[in-house]
Coordinates of C-alpha atoms and ligand atoms in Angstrom, one line a residue:
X1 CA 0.0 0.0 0.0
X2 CA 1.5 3.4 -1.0
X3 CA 1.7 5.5 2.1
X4 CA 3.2 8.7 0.5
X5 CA 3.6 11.1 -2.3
X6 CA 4.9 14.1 -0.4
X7 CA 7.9 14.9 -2.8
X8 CA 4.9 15.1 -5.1
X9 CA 2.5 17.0 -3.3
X10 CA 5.9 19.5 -2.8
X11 CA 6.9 19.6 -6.0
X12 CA 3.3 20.3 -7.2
X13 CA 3.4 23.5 -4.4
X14 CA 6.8 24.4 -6.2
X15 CA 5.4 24.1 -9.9
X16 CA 2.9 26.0 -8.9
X17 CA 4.5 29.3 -8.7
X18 CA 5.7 28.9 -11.8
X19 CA 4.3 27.1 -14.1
X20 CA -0.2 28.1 -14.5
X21 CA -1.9 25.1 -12.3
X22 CA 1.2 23.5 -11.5
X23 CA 0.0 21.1 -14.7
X24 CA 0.6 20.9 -18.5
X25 CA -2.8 20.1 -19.5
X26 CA -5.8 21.3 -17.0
X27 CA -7.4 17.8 -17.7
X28 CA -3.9 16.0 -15.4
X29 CA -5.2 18.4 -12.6
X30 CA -7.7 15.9 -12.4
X31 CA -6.1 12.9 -11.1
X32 CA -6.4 12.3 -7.4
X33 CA -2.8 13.2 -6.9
X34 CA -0.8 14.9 -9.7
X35 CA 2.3 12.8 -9.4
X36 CA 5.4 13.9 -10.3
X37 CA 7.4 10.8 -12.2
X38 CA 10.7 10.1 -12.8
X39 CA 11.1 6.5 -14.5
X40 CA 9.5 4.1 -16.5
X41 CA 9.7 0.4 -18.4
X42 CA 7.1 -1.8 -19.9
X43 CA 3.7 -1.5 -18.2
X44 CA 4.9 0.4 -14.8
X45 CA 5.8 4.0 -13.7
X46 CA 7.6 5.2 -10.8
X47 CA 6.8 8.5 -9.1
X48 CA 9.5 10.5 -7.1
X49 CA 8.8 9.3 -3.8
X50 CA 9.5 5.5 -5.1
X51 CA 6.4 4.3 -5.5
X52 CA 5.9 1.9 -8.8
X53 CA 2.4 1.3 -10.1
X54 CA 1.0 -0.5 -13.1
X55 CA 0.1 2.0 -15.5
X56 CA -3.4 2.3 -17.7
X57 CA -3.1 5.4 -18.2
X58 CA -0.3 5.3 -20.9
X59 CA 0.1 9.0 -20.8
X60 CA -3.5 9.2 -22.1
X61 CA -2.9 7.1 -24.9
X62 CA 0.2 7.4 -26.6
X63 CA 2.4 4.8 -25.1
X64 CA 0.8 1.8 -27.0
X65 CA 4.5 -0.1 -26.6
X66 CA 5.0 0.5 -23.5
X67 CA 7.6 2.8 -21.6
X68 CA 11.4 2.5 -22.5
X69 CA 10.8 0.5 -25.2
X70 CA 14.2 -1.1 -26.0
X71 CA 13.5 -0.4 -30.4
X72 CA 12.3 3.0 -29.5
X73 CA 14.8 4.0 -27.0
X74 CA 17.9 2.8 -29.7
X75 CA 15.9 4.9 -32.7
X76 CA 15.5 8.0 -30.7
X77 CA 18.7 7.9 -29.7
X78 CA 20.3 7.6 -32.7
X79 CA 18.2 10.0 -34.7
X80 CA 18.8 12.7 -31.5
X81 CA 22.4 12.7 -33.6
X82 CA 21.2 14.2 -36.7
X83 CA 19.1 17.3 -36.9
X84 CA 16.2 17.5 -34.7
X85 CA 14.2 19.2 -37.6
X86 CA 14.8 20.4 -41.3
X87 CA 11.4 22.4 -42.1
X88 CA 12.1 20.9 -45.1
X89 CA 11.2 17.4 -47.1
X90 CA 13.0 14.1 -45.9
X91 CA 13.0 10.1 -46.6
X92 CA 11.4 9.2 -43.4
X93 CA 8.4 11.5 -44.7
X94 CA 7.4 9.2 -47.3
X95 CA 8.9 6.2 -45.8
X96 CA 5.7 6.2 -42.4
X97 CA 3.2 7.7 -45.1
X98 CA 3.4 4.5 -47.2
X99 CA 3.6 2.3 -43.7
X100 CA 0.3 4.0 -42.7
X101 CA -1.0 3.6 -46.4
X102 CA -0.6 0.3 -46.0
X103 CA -2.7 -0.2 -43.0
X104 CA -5.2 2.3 -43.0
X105 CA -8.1 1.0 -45.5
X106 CA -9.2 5.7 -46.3
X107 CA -5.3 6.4 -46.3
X108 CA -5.0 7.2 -49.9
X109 CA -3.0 10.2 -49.4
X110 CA -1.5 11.1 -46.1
X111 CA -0.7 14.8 -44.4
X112 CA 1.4 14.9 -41.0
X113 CA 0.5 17.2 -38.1
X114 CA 1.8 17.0 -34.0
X115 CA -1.4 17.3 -31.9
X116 CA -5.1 15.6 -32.7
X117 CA -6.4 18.7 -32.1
X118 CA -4.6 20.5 -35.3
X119 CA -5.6 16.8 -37.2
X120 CA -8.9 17.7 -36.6
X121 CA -8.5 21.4 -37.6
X122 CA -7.2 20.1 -41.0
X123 CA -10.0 17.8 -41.5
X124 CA -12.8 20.2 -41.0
X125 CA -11.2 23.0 -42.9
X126 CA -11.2 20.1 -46.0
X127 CA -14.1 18.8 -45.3
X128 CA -15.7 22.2 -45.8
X129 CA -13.6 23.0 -49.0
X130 CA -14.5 20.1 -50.7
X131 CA -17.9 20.2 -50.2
X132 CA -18.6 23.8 -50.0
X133 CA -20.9 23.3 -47.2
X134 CA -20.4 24.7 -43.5
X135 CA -21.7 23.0 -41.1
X136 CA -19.7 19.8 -39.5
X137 CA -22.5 17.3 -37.9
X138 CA -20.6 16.2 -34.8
X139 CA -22.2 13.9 -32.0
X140 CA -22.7 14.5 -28.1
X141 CA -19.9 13.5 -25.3
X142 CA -17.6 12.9 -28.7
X143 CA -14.5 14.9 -28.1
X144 CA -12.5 16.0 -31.2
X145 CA -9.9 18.4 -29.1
X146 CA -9.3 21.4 -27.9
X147 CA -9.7 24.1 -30.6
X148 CA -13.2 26.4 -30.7
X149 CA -14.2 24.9 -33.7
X150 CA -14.6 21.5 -32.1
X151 CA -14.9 21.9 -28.5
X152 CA -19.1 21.7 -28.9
X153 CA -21.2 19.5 -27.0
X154 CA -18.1 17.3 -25.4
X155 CA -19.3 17.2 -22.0
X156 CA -22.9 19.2 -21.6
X157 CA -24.6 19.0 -18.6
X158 CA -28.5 17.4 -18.4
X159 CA -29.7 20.9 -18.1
X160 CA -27.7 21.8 -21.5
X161 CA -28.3 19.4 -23.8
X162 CA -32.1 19.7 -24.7
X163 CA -34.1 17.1 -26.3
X164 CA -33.1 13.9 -27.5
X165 CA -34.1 14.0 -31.2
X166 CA -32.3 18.1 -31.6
X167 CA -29.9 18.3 -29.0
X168 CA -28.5 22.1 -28.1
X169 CA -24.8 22.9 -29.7
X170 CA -23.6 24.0 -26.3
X171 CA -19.9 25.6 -26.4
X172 CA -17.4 23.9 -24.1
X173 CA -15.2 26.5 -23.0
X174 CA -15.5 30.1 -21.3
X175 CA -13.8 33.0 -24.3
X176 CA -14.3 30.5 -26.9
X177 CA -15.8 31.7 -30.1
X178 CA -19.7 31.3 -29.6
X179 CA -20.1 31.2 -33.6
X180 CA -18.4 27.6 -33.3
X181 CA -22.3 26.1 -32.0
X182 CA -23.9 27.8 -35.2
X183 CA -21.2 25.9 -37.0
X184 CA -21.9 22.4 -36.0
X185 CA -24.9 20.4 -35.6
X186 CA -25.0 17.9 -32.7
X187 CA -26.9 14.8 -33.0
X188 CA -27.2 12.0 -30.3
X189 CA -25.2 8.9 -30.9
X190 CA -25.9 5.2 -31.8
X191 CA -28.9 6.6 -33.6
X192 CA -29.9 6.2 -37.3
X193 CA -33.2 7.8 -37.1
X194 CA -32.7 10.5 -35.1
X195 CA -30.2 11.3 -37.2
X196 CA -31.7 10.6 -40.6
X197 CA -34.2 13.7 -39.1
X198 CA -31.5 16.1 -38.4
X199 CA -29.5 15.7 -41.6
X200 CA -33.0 16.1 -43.5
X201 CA -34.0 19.4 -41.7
X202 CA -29.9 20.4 -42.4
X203 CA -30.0 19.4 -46.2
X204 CA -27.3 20.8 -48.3
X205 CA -25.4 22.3 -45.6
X206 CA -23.6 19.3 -44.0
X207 CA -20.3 19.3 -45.1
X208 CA -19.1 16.2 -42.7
X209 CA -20.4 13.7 -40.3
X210 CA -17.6 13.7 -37.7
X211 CA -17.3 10.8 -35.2
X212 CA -15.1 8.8 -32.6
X213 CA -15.9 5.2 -34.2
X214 CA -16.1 3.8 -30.5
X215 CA -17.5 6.9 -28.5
X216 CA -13.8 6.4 -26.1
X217 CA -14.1 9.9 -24.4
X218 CA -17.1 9.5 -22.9
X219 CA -17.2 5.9 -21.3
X220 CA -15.8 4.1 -24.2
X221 CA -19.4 3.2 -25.6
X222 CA -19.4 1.1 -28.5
X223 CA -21.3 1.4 -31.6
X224 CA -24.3 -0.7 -32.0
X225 CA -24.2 -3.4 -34.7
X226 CA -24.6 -2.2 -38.2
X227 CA -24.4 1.7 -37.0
X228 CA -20.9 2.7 -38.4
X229 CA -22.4 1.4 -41.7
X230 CA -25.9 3.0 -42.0
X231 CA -23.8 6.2 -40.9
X232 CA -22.0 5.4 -44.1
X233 CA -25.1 5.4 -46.0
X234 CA -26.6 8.4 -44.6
X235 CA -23.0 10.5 -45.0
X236 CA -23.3 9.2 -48.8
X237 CA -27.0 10.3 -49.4
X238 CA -26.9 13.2 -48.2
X239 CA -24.2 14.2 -49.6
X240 CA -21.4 14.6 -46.4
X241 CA -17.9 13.3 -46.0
X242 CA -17.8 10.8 -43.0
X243 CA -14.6 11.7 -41.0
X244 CA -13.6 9.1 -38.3
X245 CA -12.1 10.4 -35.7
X246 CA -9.3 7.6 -34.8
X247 CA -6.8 9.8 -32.5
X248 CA -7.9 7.3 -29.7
X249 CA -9.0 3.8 -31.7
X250 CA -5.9 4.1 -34.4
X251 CA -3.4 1.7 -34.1
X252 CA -4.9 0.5 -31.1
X253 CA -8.1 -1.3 -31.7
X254 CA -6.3 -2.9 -35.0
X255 CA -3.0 -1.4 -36.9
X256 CA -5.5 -0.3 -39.4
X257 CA -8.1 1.6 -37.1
X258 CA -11.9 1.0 -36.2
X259 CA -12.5 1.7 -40.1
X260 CA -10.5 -2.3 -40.2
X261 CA -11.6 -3.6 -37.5
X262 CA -15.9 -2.5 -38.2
X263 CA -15.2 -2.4 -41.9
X264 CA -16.3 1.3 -42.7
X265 CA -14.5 3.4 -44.8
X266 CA -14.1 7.1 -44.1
X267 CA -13.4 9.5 -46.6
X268 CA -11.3 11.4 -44.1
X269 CA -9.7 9.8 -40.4
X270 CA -7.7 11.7 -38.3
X271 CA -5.2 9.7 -35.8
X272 CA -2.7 10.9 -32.9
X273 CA -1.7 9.1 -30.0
X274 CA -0.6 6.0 -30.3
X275 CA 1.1 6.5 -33.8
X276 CA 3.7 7.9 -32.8
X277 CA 4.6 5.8 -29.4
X278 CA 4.9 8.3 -27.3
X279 CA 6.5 11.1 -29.5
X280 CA 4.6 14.1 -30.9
X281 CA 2.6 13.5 -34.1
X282 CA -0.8 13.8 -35.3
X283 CA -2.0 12.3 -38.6
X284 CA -4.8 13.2 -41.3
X285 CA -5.4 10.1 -43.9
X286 CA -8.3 9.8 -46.6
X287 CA -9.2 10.5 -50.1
X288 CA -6.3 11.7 -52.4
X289 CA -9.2 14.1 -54.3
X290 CA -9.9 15.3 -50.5
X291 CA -6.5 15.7 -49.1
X292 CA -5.1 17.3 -52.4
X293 CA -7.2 20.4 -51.7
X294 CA -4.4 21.8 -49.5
X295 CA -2.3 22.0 -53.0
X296 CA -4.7 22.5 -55.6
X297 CA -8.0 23.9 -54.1
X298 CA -7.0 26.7 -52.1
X299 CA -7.2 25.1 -48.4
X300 CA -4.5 26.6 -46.4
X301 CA -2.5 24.9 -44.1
X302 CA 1.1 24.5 -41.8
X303 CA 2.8 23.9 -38.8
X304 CA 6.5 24.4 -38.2
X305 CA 7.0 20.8 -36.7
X306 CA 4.6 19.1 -39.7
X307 CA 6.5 15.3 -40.5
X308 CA 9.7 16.4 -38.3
X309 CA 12.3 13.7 -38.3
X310 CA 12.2 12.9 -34.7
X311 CA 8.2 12.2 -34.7
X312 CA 8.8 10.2 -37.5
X313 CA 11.5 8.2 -36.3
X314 CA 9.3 7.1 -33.3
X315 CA 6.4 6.3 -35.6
X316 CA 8.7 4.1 -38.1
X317 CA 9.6 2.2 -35.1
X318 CA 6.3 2.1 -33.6
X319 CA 4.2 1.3 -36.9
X320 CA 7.0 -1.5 -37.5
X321 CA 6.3 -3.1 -33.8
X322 CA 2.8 -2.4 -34.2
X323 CA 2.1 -4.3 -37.7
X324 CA 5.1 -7.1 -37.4
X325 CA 3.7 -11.0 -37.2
X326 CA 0.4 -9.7 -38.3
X327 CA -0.8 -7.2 -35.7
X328 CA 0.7 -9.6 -32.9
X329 CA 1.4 -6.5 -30.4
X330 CA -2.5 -5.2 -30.5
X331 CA -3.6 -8.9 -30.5
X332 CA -1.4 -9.0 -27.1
X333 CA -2.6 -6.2 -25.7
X334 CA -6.7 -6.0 -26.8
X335 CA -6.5 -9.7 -24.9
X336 CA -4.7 -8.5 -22.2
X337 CA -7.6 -5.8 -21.6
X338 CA -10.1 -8.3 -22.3
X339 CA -8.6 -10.3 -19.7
X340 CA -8.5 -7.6 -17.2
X341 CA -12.5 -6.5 -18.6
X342 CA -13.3 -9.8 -17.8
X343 CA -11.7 -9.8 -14.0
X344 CA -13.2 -6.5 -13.0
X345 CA -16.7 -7.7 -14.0
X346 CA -16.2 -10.7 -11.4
X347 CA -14.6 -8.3 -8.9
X348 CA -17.4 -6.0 -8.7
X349 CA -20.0 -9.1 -8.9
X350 CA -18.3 -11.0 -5.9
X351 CA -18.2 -6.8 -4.1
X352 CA -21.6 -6.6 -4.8
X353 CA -21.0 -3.3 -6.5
X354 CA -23.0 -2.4 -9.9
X355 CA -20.8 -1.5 -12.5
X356 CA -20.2 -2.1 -16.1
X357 CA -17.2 -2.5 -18.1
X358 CA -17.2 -1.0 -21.5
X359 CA -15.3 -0.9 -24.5
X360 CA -12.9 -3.0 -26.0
X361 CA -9.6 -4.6 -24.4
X362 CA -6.9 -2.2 -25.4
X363 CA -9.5 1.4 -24.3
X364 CA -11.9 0.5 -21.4
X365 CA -14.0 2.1 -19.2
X366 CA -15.9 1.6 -15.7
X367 CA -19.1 2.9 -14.7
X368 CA -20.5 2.7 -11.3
X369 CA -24.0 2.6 -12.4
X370 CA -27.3 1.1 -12.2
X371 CA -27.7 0.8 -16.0
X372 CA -27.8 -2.5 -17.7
X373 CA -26.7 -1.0 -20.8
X374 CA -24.8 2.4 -22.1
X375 CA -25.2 3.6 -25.3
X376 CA -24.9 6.7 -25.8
X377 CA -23.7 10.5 -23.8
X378 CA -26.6 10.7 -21.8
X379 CA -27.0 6.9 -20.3
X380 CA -23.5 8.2 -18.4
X381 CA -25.4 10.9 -17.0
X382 CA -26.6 8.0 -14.0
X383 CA -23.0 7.2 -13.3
X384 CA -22.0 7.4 -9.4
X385 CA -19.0 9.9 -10.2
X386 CA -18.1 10.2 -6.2
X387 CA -18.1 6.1 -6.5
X388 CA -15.4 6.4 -9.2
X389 CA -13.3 8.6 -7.6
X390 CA -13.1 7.0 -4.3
X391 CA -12.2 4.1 -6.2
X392 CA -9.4 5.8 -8.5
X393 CA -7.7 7.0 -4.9
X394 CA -7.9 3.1 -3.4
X395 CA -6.3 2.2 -6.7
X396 CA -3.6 4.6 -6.7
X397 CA -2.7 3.8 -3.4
X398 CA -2.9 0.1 -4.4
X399 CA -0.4 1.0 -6.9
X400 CA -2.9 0.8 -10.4
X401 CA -3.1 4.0 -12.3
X402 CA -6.0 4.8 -14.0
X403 CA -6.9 7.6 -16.1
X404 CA -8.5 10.1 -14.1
X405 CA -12.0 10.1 -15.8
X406 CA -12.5 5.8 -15.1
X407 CA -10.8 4.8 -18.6
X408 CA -8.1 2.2 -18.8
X409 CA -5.9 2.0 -21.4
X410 CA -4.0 -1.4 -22.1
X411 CA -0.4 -1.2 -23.8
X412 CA 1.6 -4.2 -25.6
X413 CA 4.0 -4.3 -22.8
X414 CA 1.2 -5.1 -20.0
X415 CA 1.8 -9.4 -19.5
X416 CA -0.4 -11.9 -17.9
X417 CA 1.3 -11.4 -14.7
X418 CA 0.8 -7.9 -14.5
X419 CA -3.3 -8.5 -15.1
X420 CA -3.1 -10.5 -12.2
X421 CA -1.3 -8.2 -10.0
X422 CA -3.2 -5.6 -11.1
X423 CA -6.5 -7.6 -9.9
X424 CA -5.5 -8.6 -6.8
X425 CA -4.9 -4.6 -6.0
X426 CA -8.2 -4.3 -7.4
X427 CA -10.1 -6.4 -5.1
X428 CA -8.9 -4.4 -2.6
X429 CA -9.9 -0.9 -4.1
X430 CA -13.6 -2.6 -4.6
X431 CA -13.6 -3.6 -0.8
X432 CA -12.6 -0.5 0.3
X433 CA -16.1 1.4 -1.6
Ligands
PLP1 C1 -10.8 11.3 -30.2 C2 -9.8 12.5 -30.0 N1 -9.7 13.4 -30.9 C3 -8.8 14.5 -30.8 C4 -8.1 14.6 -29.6 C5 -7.2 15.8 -29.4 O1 -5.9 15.3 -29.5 P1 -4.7 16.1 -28.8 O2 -4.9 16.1 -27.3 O3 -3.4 15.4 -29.3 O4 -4.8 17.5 -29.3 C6 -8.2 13.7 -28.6 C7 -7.5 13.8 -27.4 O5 -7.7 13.1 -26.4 C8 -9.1 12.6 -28.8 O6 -9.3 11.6 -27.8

């Protein structure tokens, strides 16, 4: 049991007075202690007042391989030698976009970026151009980053969101631009019918159908059978691009995204995370006639650290680990989560405490709820929030790091041995509720 995390509580005090919140990203404010690490390998983390946990938090996503990864650690190193950056074209450029080509069924054409939320940017901005249309139909609790023209509707409260069949467009941030609701339509999720309606009543102005293929960011929900693809047809008749939005399901669900694994094709897919392993990159993917807009039909677009060596380097590597012996890395680790899905149902059963698990092995999710079954934003609205967090503190100080919202995300380098450690700390966090 983990007694202390005073260095980190200090250093947190000190950072403070520097640096705004004492925290890189206001979201890491929200774990029940902001530790302060100093080391990591495989599946575990160690903080600065010794303490190791098992990690499932995988720095929200990106460290699919695990931490120190031995190929990873030996590339980076080596490429650290030669120039950091060029601004300027280089083999590795080409060498990843055919790698993700390969894998990615909508990758005809591939553009690099750093940060999902700039992926995103790209996509609508193309989306819009191509079609000429303005709106972007986006779906609630479906977070597509940070920037005002996406932050709608992420996480609206039940006195936001209005009715079921035309939910409200409700901005996400205080000083955001409050033009970015007019711009996007919000429909409910894991809905054809509903959404049928809206597109009808929006006809002509839908420029893209923008979606997380398995709703990760608010209690990884998945879709229902058959939706992705009567999404599909929708998109097509009325005339929309269907973007997936893969930051969290690429190269992590299957080396070629949700659009493998359900068998949907996007037009456009944005990806992040786990592509890179750990390093900064962001990716858009999708049709050549699509992404060629940025060259021939006046869509606008940069970013000083676009397709930079070292990003590359560490998504070479990592699309290499990730794809070798067919996919056997995300085969590991989706059966790894599975396994660990599987124990925290029994856990909770044999506690007596209602929960479900949801998701799939590699991105998971517990809700402390009555429901039987989740499927879409508003069925979270029931979870037992204070539940969850008094369970995320008995797990931290059982040494099991989750992310701070109830998701667990399952790398390559997790083994058998570490799922059952990590149950048997479990079962204690459960008794302690
Ligand atoms: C589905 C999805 N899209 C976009 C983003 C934004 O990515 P980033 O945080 O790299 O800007 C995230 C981040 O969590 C995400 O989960």
């Amino acid at each position: 049991m983990i007694t202390t995390w005073n260095r980190s509580r200090q250093m947190l005090d000190r950072s403070r007075r520097s640096l705004a919140g004492g925290v890189s990203s206001p979201f890491r404010a929200k774990a029940p202690v902001p530790l302060f690490f100093e080391s990591g390998s495989g599946a575990r983390l160690r903080d600065v007042d010794g303490n190791e946990y098992i990690d499932y938090q995988l720095a929200w996503g990106p460290m699919i391989l695990g931490y120190s990864h031995p190929a990873m650690v030996e590339r980076l190193r080596k490429q650290a030698e030669k120039p950091l950056s060029y601004g300027a074209q280089h083999e590795l450029e080409f060498i990843v976009a055919e790698k993700i080509q390969a894998l990615v069924p909508c990758a005809e054409l591939v553009a690099f970026t750093s940060s999902g939320s700039e992926a995103v940017q790209l996509a609508h901005r193309l989306a819009r151009a191509f079609t000429g249309r303005p709106l972007i139909l986006k779906f609630e609790g479906h977070y597509h980053g940070w920037m005002d023209s996406a932050l709608v509707s992420y996480k609206p409260q039940p006195d936001e969101v209005g009715p079921r069949e035309t939910p409200q467009s409700v901005l996400g941030s205080k000083g955001q631009a409050a033009n970015a609701a007019d711009n996007t339509v919000v429909a409910p999720w894991n809905d054809l019918e509903i959404l049928d309606r809206i597109l009808a009543a929006n006809k002509g102005a839908v420029a893209a159908i923008m979606m997380e293929a398995v709703l990760c960011n608010s209690g990884c929900l998945m879709p229902s059978p058959g939706y992705l693809a009567g999404v599909r047809e929708l998109a097509d008749r009325y005339g929309a691009l269907l973007i997936f939005d893969e930051v969290i399901t690429g190269f992590r669900i299957d080396p070629g995204g949700a659009q493998t694994h359900f068998g949907v094709k996007p037009d456009l897919a944005t990806f992040g995370k786990a592509v890179g392993g750990g390093v900064p990159l962001s990716v858009v993917a999708g049709r050549a006639g699509i992404m060629g807009m940025m060259f021939t039909g006046g869509v606008v677009f940069g970013g000083t650290f676009n397709g930079n060596p070292f990003s590359l380097a560490g998504a070479d590597v990592c699309l290499d680990e990730l794809s070798r012996d067919g996919g056997a890395a995300l085969r590991h680790a989706n059966c790894m989560g599975e396994r660990l899905m599987d124990g925290i149902r029994s856990l909770s059963a044999a506690h007596k405490i209602p929960l479900q698990v949801t998701g799939f092995g590699a991105a998971f999710y517990l809700h402390f709820t009555d429901r039987e079954t989740l499927s879409s934003y508003r069925d979270t609205f029931d979870d037992n929030r204070d539940r969850l967090q008094k369970f995320l503190y008995a797990a931290m100080e059982a040494g099991v790091i989750l992310v701070p919202d109830g998701r667990l995300y399952v790398s390559a380098a997790h083994s058998e041995a570490d799922v059952a450690e990590t149950l048997d700390k479990l079962s204690g966090a459960f008794e302690r509720l």
